[in-house]
């Protein structure tokens, strides 16, 4: 490549021939040493989360990226995004006009990595297992529209849905719908530790120290049958304590590629570097960040307090001071690039205004300053998170209406505490399970939402979400989706802050880096190769 920064547009599939000409993944070669990929994702087993890599439990971008390489799903999101395509399945589709009956036929001679045949009964076992265990991560809610799973012979699986769900093919592409072997996974119990078995493109060997996965070696699965074509025989995923250590390893050649999360300073430095042996690849991203509220907590139970915070927060200033060009303001849970997006928060609150916020609090007879602690995770979304919360603290306190402290906690402590309702206000990020507006709404607002939020709105749950799911044409669903976003802006159970781009930095001899992440931040290690 002539440039050290490659920027990929949203419709990345249109660039296929161009990317191949400048060293795309099709030019990669197999064999040789393992391609070593660095990440700051941490994978810890604890008493609160003893089974981080069980498909029935895992529900964050890091653990899903482990599973996507090893556990096969009926459907998969294709290279360059778009509608999901059959993966373990030979074909899938709705077999009725109401989008309530979905049938799949498995590929012939499908096998687990140990050689055991994969049958329709294994698919039913896997899906029913996740639904019945109902892990406290909340991931089972992705399968909530399923009523029953039926099998016909060894290759036919039929899903009978409770209600129409046009997004169901996307949900079958997520790891919670991964196919597991009943010989390896118990029906009613999560599989503790870091062992993973499946029928995906790779097998995995995990190196664990002090209950933490520090290194994962993926080896091409000789029994794999599916849509994907691995461009390598072996990939090593190495976990680093921080982005600086990961960057140093890339500079020294100890790793070949680094992915999430790099610091804003690292990205800025690499984007300006027109020489050297490392390429920075910039891609559209659908990651969002937001503040969430325990709406039962005394400090934020009154809606006016949450509305006043929405009125004070200055997203533009926050991004300028912390992320620069790597993020943009977000005025809804649904990112601006997703069909159905509406700028609901801007429409309601406009530009930041202390005067308007004070009026909201006065009308609700709220004594100021309102004392709050904003909680954030120190190690899950990158080191810039602390700086982000320092800016938020300064903005809220400068209004004179709030007295805010901030407190950081490691993810393995932060997430269980958040789920247990111990935080009044806390910061989270969301990497979509699939690129549809439904996946920025239902996980936060539907029954069994993954936040464990006490906030409920009967109109959203009972009417608007089901209405939106009935529409196969997602543009037609926009009316219901916009109504939901307006309700969220009014009630503020969550406060969206920004949506970000995503980046990969790779050494010059690594091909396929431009395809190694899709817009949902799915790590596609099978695209990586070595070559010119």
Coordinates of C-alpha atoms in Angstrom, one line a residue:
X1 CA 0.0 0.0 0.0
X2 CA 1.2 3.5 -0.7
X3 CA -0.6 5.0 2.2
X4 CA -0.2 4.0 5.8
X5 CA -3.8 4.7 6.6
X6 CA -6.5 2.9 4.7
X7 CA -10.0 4.2 5.3
X8 CA -12.9 1.9 4.4
X9 CA -16.4 3.3 3.6
X10 CA -19.5 1.7 5.0
X11 CA -20.3 -0.2 1.8
X12 CA -17.0 -1.9 2.0
X13 CA -17.9 -4.7 -0.4
X14 CA -17.7 -2.2 -3.3
X15 CA -13.9 -1.9 -2.7
X16 CA -13.1 -5.7 -3.2
X17 CA -11.1 -5.4 -6.4
X18 CA -9.3 -2.3 -5.3
X19 CA -8.3 -3.9 -2.0
X20 CA -7.1 -7.1 -3.6
X21 CA -4.9 -5.0 -5.9
X22 CA -3.1 -3.3 -2.9
X23 CA -2.6 -6.4 -0.9
X24 CA -6.0 -7.7 0.0
X25 CA -6.7 -11.0 1.8
X26 CA -6.9 -13.0 -1.4
X27 CA -3.2 -12.5 -1.8
X28 CA -2.4 -14.1 1.5
X29 CA -0.5 -17.3 1.8
X30 CA -1.0 -20.3 4.1
X31 CA 1.6 -22.0 6.1
X32 CA 4.5 -20.6 8.0
X33 CA 4.5 -19.3 11.6
X34 CA 1.3 -18.4 13.3
X35 CA 0.0 -14.9 12.7
X36 CA 0.0 -13.2 16.1
X37 CA -2.8 -10.8 16.9
X38 CA -2.7 -8.5 20.0
X39 CA -5.7 -7.4 22.0
X40 CA -6.3 -5.6 25.3
X41 CA -9.4 -7.7 25.9
X42 CA -9.2 -9.6 29.2
X43 CA -10.7 -13.0 29.7
X44 CA -11.1 -13.9 33.4
X45 CA -12.9 -16.7 35.1
X46 CA -14.2 -15.8 38.6
X47 CA -16.7 -17.0 41.1
X48 CA -19.1 -14.4 39.6
X49 CA -18.4 -15.6 36.0
X50 CA -16.9 -19.0 36.1
X51 CA -17.9 -19.9 32.5
X52 CA -16.8 -16.9 30.4
X53 CA -16.6 -18.8 27.1
X54 CA -19.7 -20.9 27.2
X55 CA -22.0 -19.8 24.3
X56 CA -24.9 -19.9 26.7
X57 CA -23.2 -17.3 28.9
X58 CA -20.7 -15.2 26.9
X59 CA -22.1 -11.7 26.0
X60 CA -19.4 -9.2 25.2
X61 CA -17.4 -8.5 22.1
X62 CA -14.2 -10.1 23.4
X63 CA -15.6 -13.5 24.4
X64 CA -17.8 -13.5 21.2
X65 CA -14.7 -13.0 19.1
X66 CA -13.1 -16.1 20.8
X67 CA -16.3 -18.1 20.0
X68 CA -16.8 -17.0 16.4
X69 CA -13.5 -18.7 15.4
X70 CA -14.4 -22.0 17.0
X71 CA -18.2 -22.5 17.4
X72 CA -20.2 -22.7 14.2
X73 CA -23.7 -21.0 13.7
X74 CA -26.4 -21.8 11.2
X75 CA -26.0 -18.3 9.7
X76 CA -23.0 -15.9 9.5
X77 CA -22.6 -12.3 8.6
X78 CA -20.7 -12.2 5.3
X79 CA -17.5 -10.4 4.4
X80 CA -18.4 -6.7 3.9
X81 CA -21.6 -7.0 5.9
X82 CA -25.1 -7.4 4.5
X83 CA -27.8 -10.0 5.1
X84 CA -26.6 -13.1 6.9
X85 CA -25.8 -16.2 4.8
X86 CA -26.0 -19.9 5.5
X87 CA -22.9 -21.2 7.4
X88 CA -23.5 -24.6 9.1
X89 CA -26.7 -24.6 7.2
X90 CA -27.0 -25.3 3.5
X91 CA -30.1 -23.1 3.3
X92 CA -32.4 -21.2 5.7
X93 CA -35.5 -19.1 5.3
X94 CA -38.9 -18.2 6.5
X95 CA -41.4 -20.8 5.3
X96 CA -44.6 -18.7 6.0
X97 CA -45.8 -15.3 5.1
X98 CA -45.9 -14.0 8.7
X99 CA -42.2 -14.4 9.5
X100 CA -43.1 -16.9 12.3
X101 CA -41.7 -20.2 11.0
X102 CA -38.0 -20.4 10.1
X103 CA -36.5 -23.6 8.6
X104 CA -32.9 -24.6 8.0
X105 CA -31.2 -27.5 6.3
X106 CA -27.8 -28.5 7.6
X107 CA -24.9 -29.1 5.2
X108 CA -24.2 -32.7 4.4
X109 CA -21.6 -34.5 6.4
X110 CA -21.1 -31.7 8.9
X111 CA -18.8 -32.6 11.7
X112 CA -17.5 -31.3 15.0
X113 CA -13.7 -30.8 15.2
X114 CA -13.4 -34.3 16.9
X115 CA -15.1 -36.0 14.0
X116 CA -18.5 -36.5 15.6
X117 CA -21.4 -35.8 13.1
X118 CA -23.3 -32.5 13.6
X119 CA -27.1 -33.2 13.5
X120 CA -30.3 -31.3 13.7
X121 CA -30.7 -32.7 17.2
X122 CA -27.4 -31.0 18.2
X123 CA -28.7 -27.7 16.9
X124 CA -31.9 -28.1 19.0
X125 CA -29.9 -29.1 22.0
X126 CA -27.7 -26.1 21.8
X127 CA -30.5 -23.5 21.3
X128 CA -32.7 -25.0 23.9
X129 CA -29.8 -25.3 26.3
X130 CA -29.1 -21.5 26.1
X131 CA -32.8 -20.7 26.5
X132 CA -33.3 -22.9 29.5
X133 CA -30.1 -22.0 31.4
X134 CA -31.0 -18.3 31.2
X135 CA -27.6 -17.1 32.2
X136 CA -27.4 -13.9 34.2
X137 CA -25.5 -12.3 31.3
X138 CA -28.8 -11.9 29.6
X139 CA -27.6 -13.3 26.3
X140 CA -30.5 -15.8 26.2
X141 CA -32.8 -12.9 25.4
X142 CA -31.6 -12.9 21.8
X143 CA -33.5 -16.1 21.5
X144 CA -36.7 -14.9 23.2
X145 CA -38.9 -14.9 20.2
X146 CA -38.5 -18.7 19.8
X147 CA -41.5 -20.8 21.0
X148 CA -40.2 -24.3 20.1
X149 CA -37.5 -25.9 18.0
X150 CA -38.5 -28.9 15.9
X151 CA -36.2 -31.4 14.0
X152 CA -37.1 -33.5 11.0
X153 CA -34.5 -36.2 10.4
X154 CA -30.8 -35.4 10.9
X155 CA -30.6 -32.3 8.8
X156 CA -33.8 -30.3 9.1
X157 CA -34.4 -27.7 11.9
X158 CA -37.6 -25.7 12.2
X159 CA -38.0 -22.7 14.5
X160 CA -41.5 -21.8 15.5
X161 CA -41.6 -18.2 16.7
X162 CA -43.9 -16.7 19.3
X163 CA -44.3 -13.6 17.1
X164 CA -43.0 -12.3 13.8
X165 CA -39.3 -11.5 13.9
X166 CA -37.7 -10.3 10.7
X167 CA -34.3 -10.0 12.5
X168 CA -34.3 -13.8 13.4
X169 CA -31.7 -14.7 10.7
X170 CA -29.3 -12.2 12.3
X171 CA -29.8 -13.8 15.7
X172 CA -28.9 -17.2 14.4
X173 CA -25.5 -15.8 13.4
X174 CA -24.6 -14.9 17.0
X175 CA -22.6 -17.1 19.3
X176 CA -25.5 -17.8 21.7
X177 CA -26.9 -19.8 18.7
X178 CA -23.6 -21.7 18.3
X179 CA -23.8 -25.4 17.8
X180 CA -22.2 -27.4 20.6
X181 CA -21.7 -31.2 21.2
X182 CA -23.9 -32.6 23.9
X183 CA -20.8 -34.8 24.9
X184 CA -18.9 -31.6 25.8
X185 CA -21.7 -29.4 27.2
X186 CA -24.2 -30.3 29.9
X187 CA -27.8 -29.6 29.3
X188 CA -28.6 -27.6 32.4
X189 CA -25.1 -26.4 33.5
X190 CA -22.6 -23.9 32.2
X191 CA -19.2 -25.2 31.2
X192 CA -16.6 -23.6 33.5
X193 CA -13.2 -22.4 32.4
X194 CA -11.8 -21.7 29.0
X195 CA -12.2 -24.8 27.0
X196 CA -14.2 -24.4 23.8
X197 CA -15.2 -27.1 21.3
X198 CA -17.3 -26.8 18.1
X199 CA -17.4 -27.2 14.4
X200 CA -16.0 -23.8 13.4
X201 CA -13.0 -23.0 11.2
X202 CA -10.5 -23.4 14.0
X203 CA -9.8 -25.4 17.1
X204 CA -8.4 -23.6 20.1
X205 CA -5.7 -24.2 22.7
X206 CA -5.8 -21.9 25.7
X207 CA -3.0 -20.7 27.9
X208 CA -4.4 -19.8 31.3
X209 CA -2.6 -18.0 34.2
X210 CA -4.3 -17.2 37.5
X211 CA -7.7 -17.9 36.1
X212 CA -7.1 -15.6 33.1
X213 CA -6.7 -16.6 29.4
X214 CA -3.5 -14.9 28.3
X215 CA -3.0 -16.6 25.0
X216 CA -5.2 -18.5 22.5
X217 CA -3.8 -20.5 19.6
X218 CA -6.2 -21.2 16.8
X219 CA -5.4 -24.1 14.4
X220 CA -7.3 -24.7 11.2
X221 CA -10.0 -27.3 11.8
X222 CA -9.5 -30.1 9.2
X223 CA -13.2 -31.2 9.6
X224 CA -14.6 -27.7 9.0
X225 CA -17.4 -27.4 6.4
X226 CA -19.0 -24.0 5.9
X227 CA -19.0 -20.7 4.1
X228 CA -15.7 -19.4 5.3
X229 CA -12.3 -19.9 3.7
X230 CA -9.4 -19.6 6.2
X231 CA -6.4 -17.8 4.6
X232 CA -4.0 -19.2 7.2
X233 CA -3.3 -22.4 9.1
X234 CA -2.7 -20.9 12.6
X235 CA -3.4 -17.7 14.4
X236 CA -2.4 -16.7 18.0
X237 CA -4.5 -14.2 19.9
X238 CA -2.4 -12.6 22.7
X239 CA -3.9 -10.6 25.5
X240 CA -2.0 -7.5 26.8
X241 CA -2.5 -5.6 30.0
X242 CA -2.6 -2.3 28.2
X243 CA -2.5 -0.7 24.8
X244 CA 1.1 0.7 25.3
X245 CA 2.5 -2.8 25.9
X246 CA 0.6 -4.0 22.8
X247 CA 1.9 -1.2 20.7
X248 CA 5.5 -1.8 21.8
X249 CA 5.1 -5.5 20.8
X250 CA 3.9 -4.5 17.3
X251 CA 6.8 -2.1 16.8
X252 CA 9.3 -4.8 17.9
X253 CA 7.7 -7.4 15.6
X254 CA 6.6 -9.6 18.5
X255 CA 3.0 -9.5 17.1
X256 CA 1.8 -9.0 13.6
X257 CA -1.4 -7.1 14.2
X258 CA -3.2 -5.2 17.0
X259 CA -6.9 -4.5 17.3
X260 CA -9.1 -3.2 20.1
X261 CA -8.4 -1.2 22.0
X262 CA -5.7 1.2 20.9
X263 CA -5.4 4.6 22.5
X264 CA -6.5 7.8 20.7
X265 CA -2.8 8.8 20.9
X266 CA -1.6 5.6 19.2
X267 CA -4.2 6.0 16.4
X268 CA -3.3 9.6 15.8
X269 CA 0.4 8.7 15.6
X270 CA -0.1 5.9 13.2
X271 CA -2.4 7.9 11.0
X272 CA 0.2 10.6 10.5
X273 CA 3.0 8.1 9.9
X274 CA 3.6 7.8 6.1
X275 CA 6.6 5.6 6.4
X276 CA 7.5 2.5 8.3
X277 CA 6.4 -1.1 8.4
X278 CA 2.9 -0.7 10.0
X279 CA -0.3 0.1 8.3
X280 CA -3.3 1.6 10.1
X281 CA -6.7 0.5 8.8
X282 CA -9.6 2.7 9.7
X283 CA -13.1 1.2 9.3
X284 CA -16.7 2.3 10.0
X285 CA -17.8 1.2 13.4
X286 CA -21.1 0.7 15.1
X287 CA -19.8 0.8 18.6
X288 CA -21.6 3.2 20.9
X289 CA -21.0 4.5 24.5
X290 CA -23.6 5.7 26.9
X291 CA -24.5 6.3 30.5
X292 CA -27.0 3.9 32.1
X293 CA -29.2 4.6 35.1
X294 CA -30.6 2.4 37.8
X295 CA -34.0 4.0 37.7
X296 CA -34.9 2.6 41.1
X297 CA -32.0 4.3 42.8
X298 CA -32.9 7.3 44.9
X299 CA -30.4 9.7 43.4
X300 CA -31.7 9.3 39.8
X301 CA -35.2 7.9 40.3
X302 CA -36.8 11.2 39.4
X303 CA -36.9 11.6 35.7
X304 CA -36.0 15.3 35.9
X305 CA -32.5 14.4 37.3
X306 CA -31.8 12.2 34.3
X307 CA -33.2 14.8 31.9
X308 CA -31.1 17.5 33.5
X309 CA -28.0 15.4 32.9
X310 CA -29.0 15.0 29.3
X311 CA -29.4 18.7 29.0
X312 CA -25.9 19.5 30.5
X313 CA -23.7 16.9 28.8
X314 CA -21.7 18.4 25.9
X315 CA -20.9 15.6 23.5
X316 CA -18.9 17.7 21.1
X317 CA -16.5 18.9 23.9
X318 CA -16.2 15.4 25.3
X319 CA -15.1 14.0 21.9
X320 CA -12.8 16.9 21.1
X321 CA -11.0 16.5 24.4
X322 CA -10.7 12.7 24.4
X323 CA -11.3 11.1 21.0
X324 CA -10.9 13.7 18.3
X325 CA -11.8 12.5 14.8
X326 CA -12.1 8.9 16.1
X327 CA -15.7 9.4 17.3
X328 CA -18.8 11.5 16.6
X329 CA -21.7 12.7 18.9
X330 CA -24.6 10.3 19.3
X331 CA -28.1 11.5 20.0
X332 CA -29.9 8.2 20.1
X333 CA -29.2 4.6 21.1
X334 CA -29.3 3.8 17.3
X335 CA -26.2 4.9 15.4
X336 CA -26.5 7.4 12.6
X337 CA -25.6 4.9 10.0
X338 CA -28.3 2.4 10.9
X339 CA -31.7 2.4 9.2
X340 CA -34.3 3.7 11.6
X341 CA -31.9 6.2 13.4
X342 CA -33.5 9.4 14.8
X343 CA -31.7 12.3 16.5
X344 CA -34.2 12.1 19.4
X345 CA -32.0 13.5 22.1
X346 CA -30.9 16.5 20.0
X347 CA -34.5 17.1 19.0
X348 CA -35.6 17.2 22.7
X349 CA -32.7 19.0 24.3
X350 CA -30.9 20.9 21.6
X351 CA -27.5 22.4 22.6
X352 CA -26.2 22.0 26.2
X353 CA -27.9 24.5 28.5
X354 CA -27.4 24.9 32.3
X355 CA -30.4 27.2 32.3
X356 CA -32.8 24.6 30.9
X357 CA -31.4 21.9 33.1
X358 CA -31.9 24.1 36.2
X359 CA -35.5 24.7 35.1
X360 CA -36.1 21.0 34.8
X361 CA -34.8 20.4 38.4
X362 CA -36.7 23.3 39.9
X363 CA -40.0 22.2 38.4
X364 CA -39.5 18.7 40.0
X365 CA -38.5 20.4 43.3
X366 CA -35.0 18.7 43.3
X367 CA -32.5 20.1 45.7
X368 CA -29.2 21.0 44.1
X369 CA -26.4 20.1 43.8
X370 CA -27.5 16.5 43.1
X371 CA -24.8 14.1 44.5
X372 CA -23.8 11.3 42.1
X373 CA -21.0 8.8 41.5
X374 CA -20.4 7.8 37.9
X375 CA -18.9 4.3 37.7
X376 CA -16.8 3.1 34.8
X377 CA -14.7 0.1 33.9
X378 CA -10.9 0.6 33.8
X379 CA -9.9 -2.2 31.5
X380 CA -12.7 -3.1 29.1
X381 CA -13.1 -0.2 26.7
X382 CA -9.5 1.1 26.7
X383 CA -7.5 3.5 28.8
X384 CA -9.3 6.6 27.4
X385 CA -12.4 5.7 29.4
X386 CA -11.0 7.4 32.5
X387 CA -10.3 10.6 30.6
X388 CA -13.8 10.5 29.2
X389 CA -15.3 10.3 32.7
X390 CA -13.1 13.1 34.0
X391 CA -14.5 15.3 31.3
X392 CA -18.1 14.2 32.1
X393 CA -17.5 15.0 35.8
X394 CA -16.1 18.4 35.0
X395 CA -19.1 19.3 32.8
X396 CA -21.7 18.2 35.3
X397 CA -20.0 19.9 38.2
X398 CA -19.4 23.1 36.2
X399 CA -23.1 23.5 35.9
X400 CA -23.4 23.9 39.7
X401 CA -26.4 21.5 39.6
X402 CA -24.5 18.4 40.3
X403 CA -21.8 17.2 42.7
X404 CA -20.2 14.3 40.9
X405 CA -17.4 11.8 41.7
X406 CA -16.1 9.1 39.4
X407 CA -14.9 5.6 40.3
X408 CA -13.3 3.0 38.1
X409 CA -13.3 -0.8 38.5
X410 CA -11.9 -3.7 36.6
X411 CA -14.4 -5.4 34.3
X412 CA -14.6 -8.7 36.3
X413 CA -15.8 -6.7 39.3
X414 CA -17.6 -4.0 37.4
X415 CA -20.0 -6.1 35.4
X416 CA -21.3 -8.3 38.3
X417 CA -21.8 -5.1 40.4
X418 CA -23.7 -3.4 37.6
X419 CA -25.9 -6.5 37.1
X420 CA -26.6 -6.6 40.9
X421 CA -27.9 -3.0 40.8
X422 CA -25.1 -1.6 42.9
X423 CA -24.4 1.4 40.7
X424 CA -26.8 4.4 40.3
X425 CA -25.1 5.7 37.2
X426 CA -22.5 3.8 35.1
X427 CA -20.8 3.9 31.8
X428 CA -21.1 1.1 29.2
X429 CA -20.2 0.4 25.6
X430 CA -22.2 -1.6 23.1
X431 CA -20.9 -3.5 20.1
X432 CA -23.9 -4.7 18.2
X433 CA -24.8 -8.4 18.0
X434 CA -25.9 -7.6 14.4
X435 CA -26.3 -4.4 12.4
X436 CA -30.0 -3.6 12.9
X437 CA -31.8 -1.0 14.9
X438 CA -33.6 -3.7 16.9
X439 CA -30.2 -4.7 18.4
X440 CA -29.7 -1.2 19.9
X441 CA -33.2 -1.2 21.4
X442 CA -34.4 -4.6 22.6
X443 CA -31.2 -5.5 24.6
X444 CA -31.7 -2.3 26.6
X445 CA -35.5 -1.9 26.8
X446 CA -37.2 -5.3 26.3
X447 CA -37.9 -7.9 29.0
X448 CA -34.8 -9.7 30.3
X449 CA -32.6 -6.8 29.0
X450 CA -28.9 -7.4 29.4
X451 CA -28.4 -4.4 31.8
X452 CA -30.9 -5.9 34.3
X453 CA -32.4 -2.4 34.2
X454 CA -35.6 -1.9 36.3
X455 CA -36.9 0.6 33.7
X456 CA -39.9 -0.8 31.8
X457 CA -42.2 0.9 29.3
X458 CA -45.2 -1.2 28.3
X459 CA -45.8 0.6 25.0
X460 CA -42.2 -0.2 23.9
X461 CA -42.3 -3.8 25.1
X462 CA -45.8 -4.7 24.2
X463 CA -46.4 -2.8 21.0
X464 CA -43.5 -0.9 19.4
X465 CA -40.8 -3.6 19.5
X466 CA -43.2 -6.3 18.1
X467 CA -44.4 -3.9 15.4
X468 CA -40.9 -3.2 14.3
X469 CA -40.0 -6.8 14.1
X470 CA -42.9 -7.6 11.8
X471 CA -41.4 -5.5 9.1
X472 CA -39.0 -7.3 6.8
X473 CA -38.3 -4.0 5.1
X474 CA -36.4 -2.2 7.9
X475 CA -37.2 1.2 6.4
X476 CA -40.9 0.5 6.9
X477 CA -40.1 -0.3 10.6
X478 CA -38.7 3.3 11.1
X479 CA -42.0 4.7 12.4
X480 CA -42.1 2.3 15.3
X481 CA -38.3 2.6 15.9
X482 CA -38.5 6.5 15.9
X483 CA -41.3 6.4 18.5
X484 CA -39.2 4.2 20.7
X485 CA -36.2 6.6 20.5
X486 CA -38.4 9.6 21.3
X487 CA -39.7 7.8 24.5
X488 CA -36.1 7.0 25.5
X489 CA -35.1 10.7 25.0
X490 CA -38.0 11.7 27.3
X491 CA -37.5 9.1 30.0
X492 CA -33.7 8.9 29.8
X493 CA -33.1 5.3 31.2
X494 CA -29.9 5.6 29.2
X495 CA -28.0 8.6 27.9
X496 CA -26.2 8.0 24.6
X497 CA -22.8 9.8 24.2
X498 CA -20.9 8.9 21.1
X499 CA -20.4 6.3 18.3
X500 CA -16.9 5.4 17.2
X501 CA -14.8 4.2 14.3
X502 CA -12.7 1.1 14.6
X503 CA -9.0 0.5 13.8
X504 CA -6.5 -2.3 13.1
X505 CA -2.8 -1.8 12.9
X506 CA -0.9 -4.5 11.0
X507 CA 2.6 -5.1 9.8
X508 CA 3.2 -4.8 6.0
X509 CA 3.5 -8.5 5.3
X510 CA 0.0 -9.2 6.8
X511 CA -2.8 -9.4 4.2
X512 CA -6.6 -9.2 4.8
X513 CA -6.4 -6.7 7.7
X514 CA -9.0 -4.6 6.0
X515 CA -11.5 -7.5 6.3
X516 CA -10.5 -8.7 9.8
X517 CA -13.2 -6.6 11.5
X518 CA -16.8 -6.1 10.2
X519 CA -18.9 -3.2 11.3
X520 CA -20.2 -5.1 14.3
X521 CA -16.6 -5.5 15.5
X522 CA -16.6 -9.2 14.7
X523 CA -13.0 -10.4 14.6
X524 CA -12.6 -12.5 11.4
X525 CA -9.2 -14.2 11.9
X526 CA -9.8 -16.4 8.9
X527 CA -9.2 -13.4 6.6
X528 CA -5.6 -12.9 7.7
X529 CA -2.7 -14.2 5.6
X530 CA 1.0 -13.4 4.8
X531 CA 2.1 -12.0 1.5
X532 CA 3.0 -8.8 -0.3

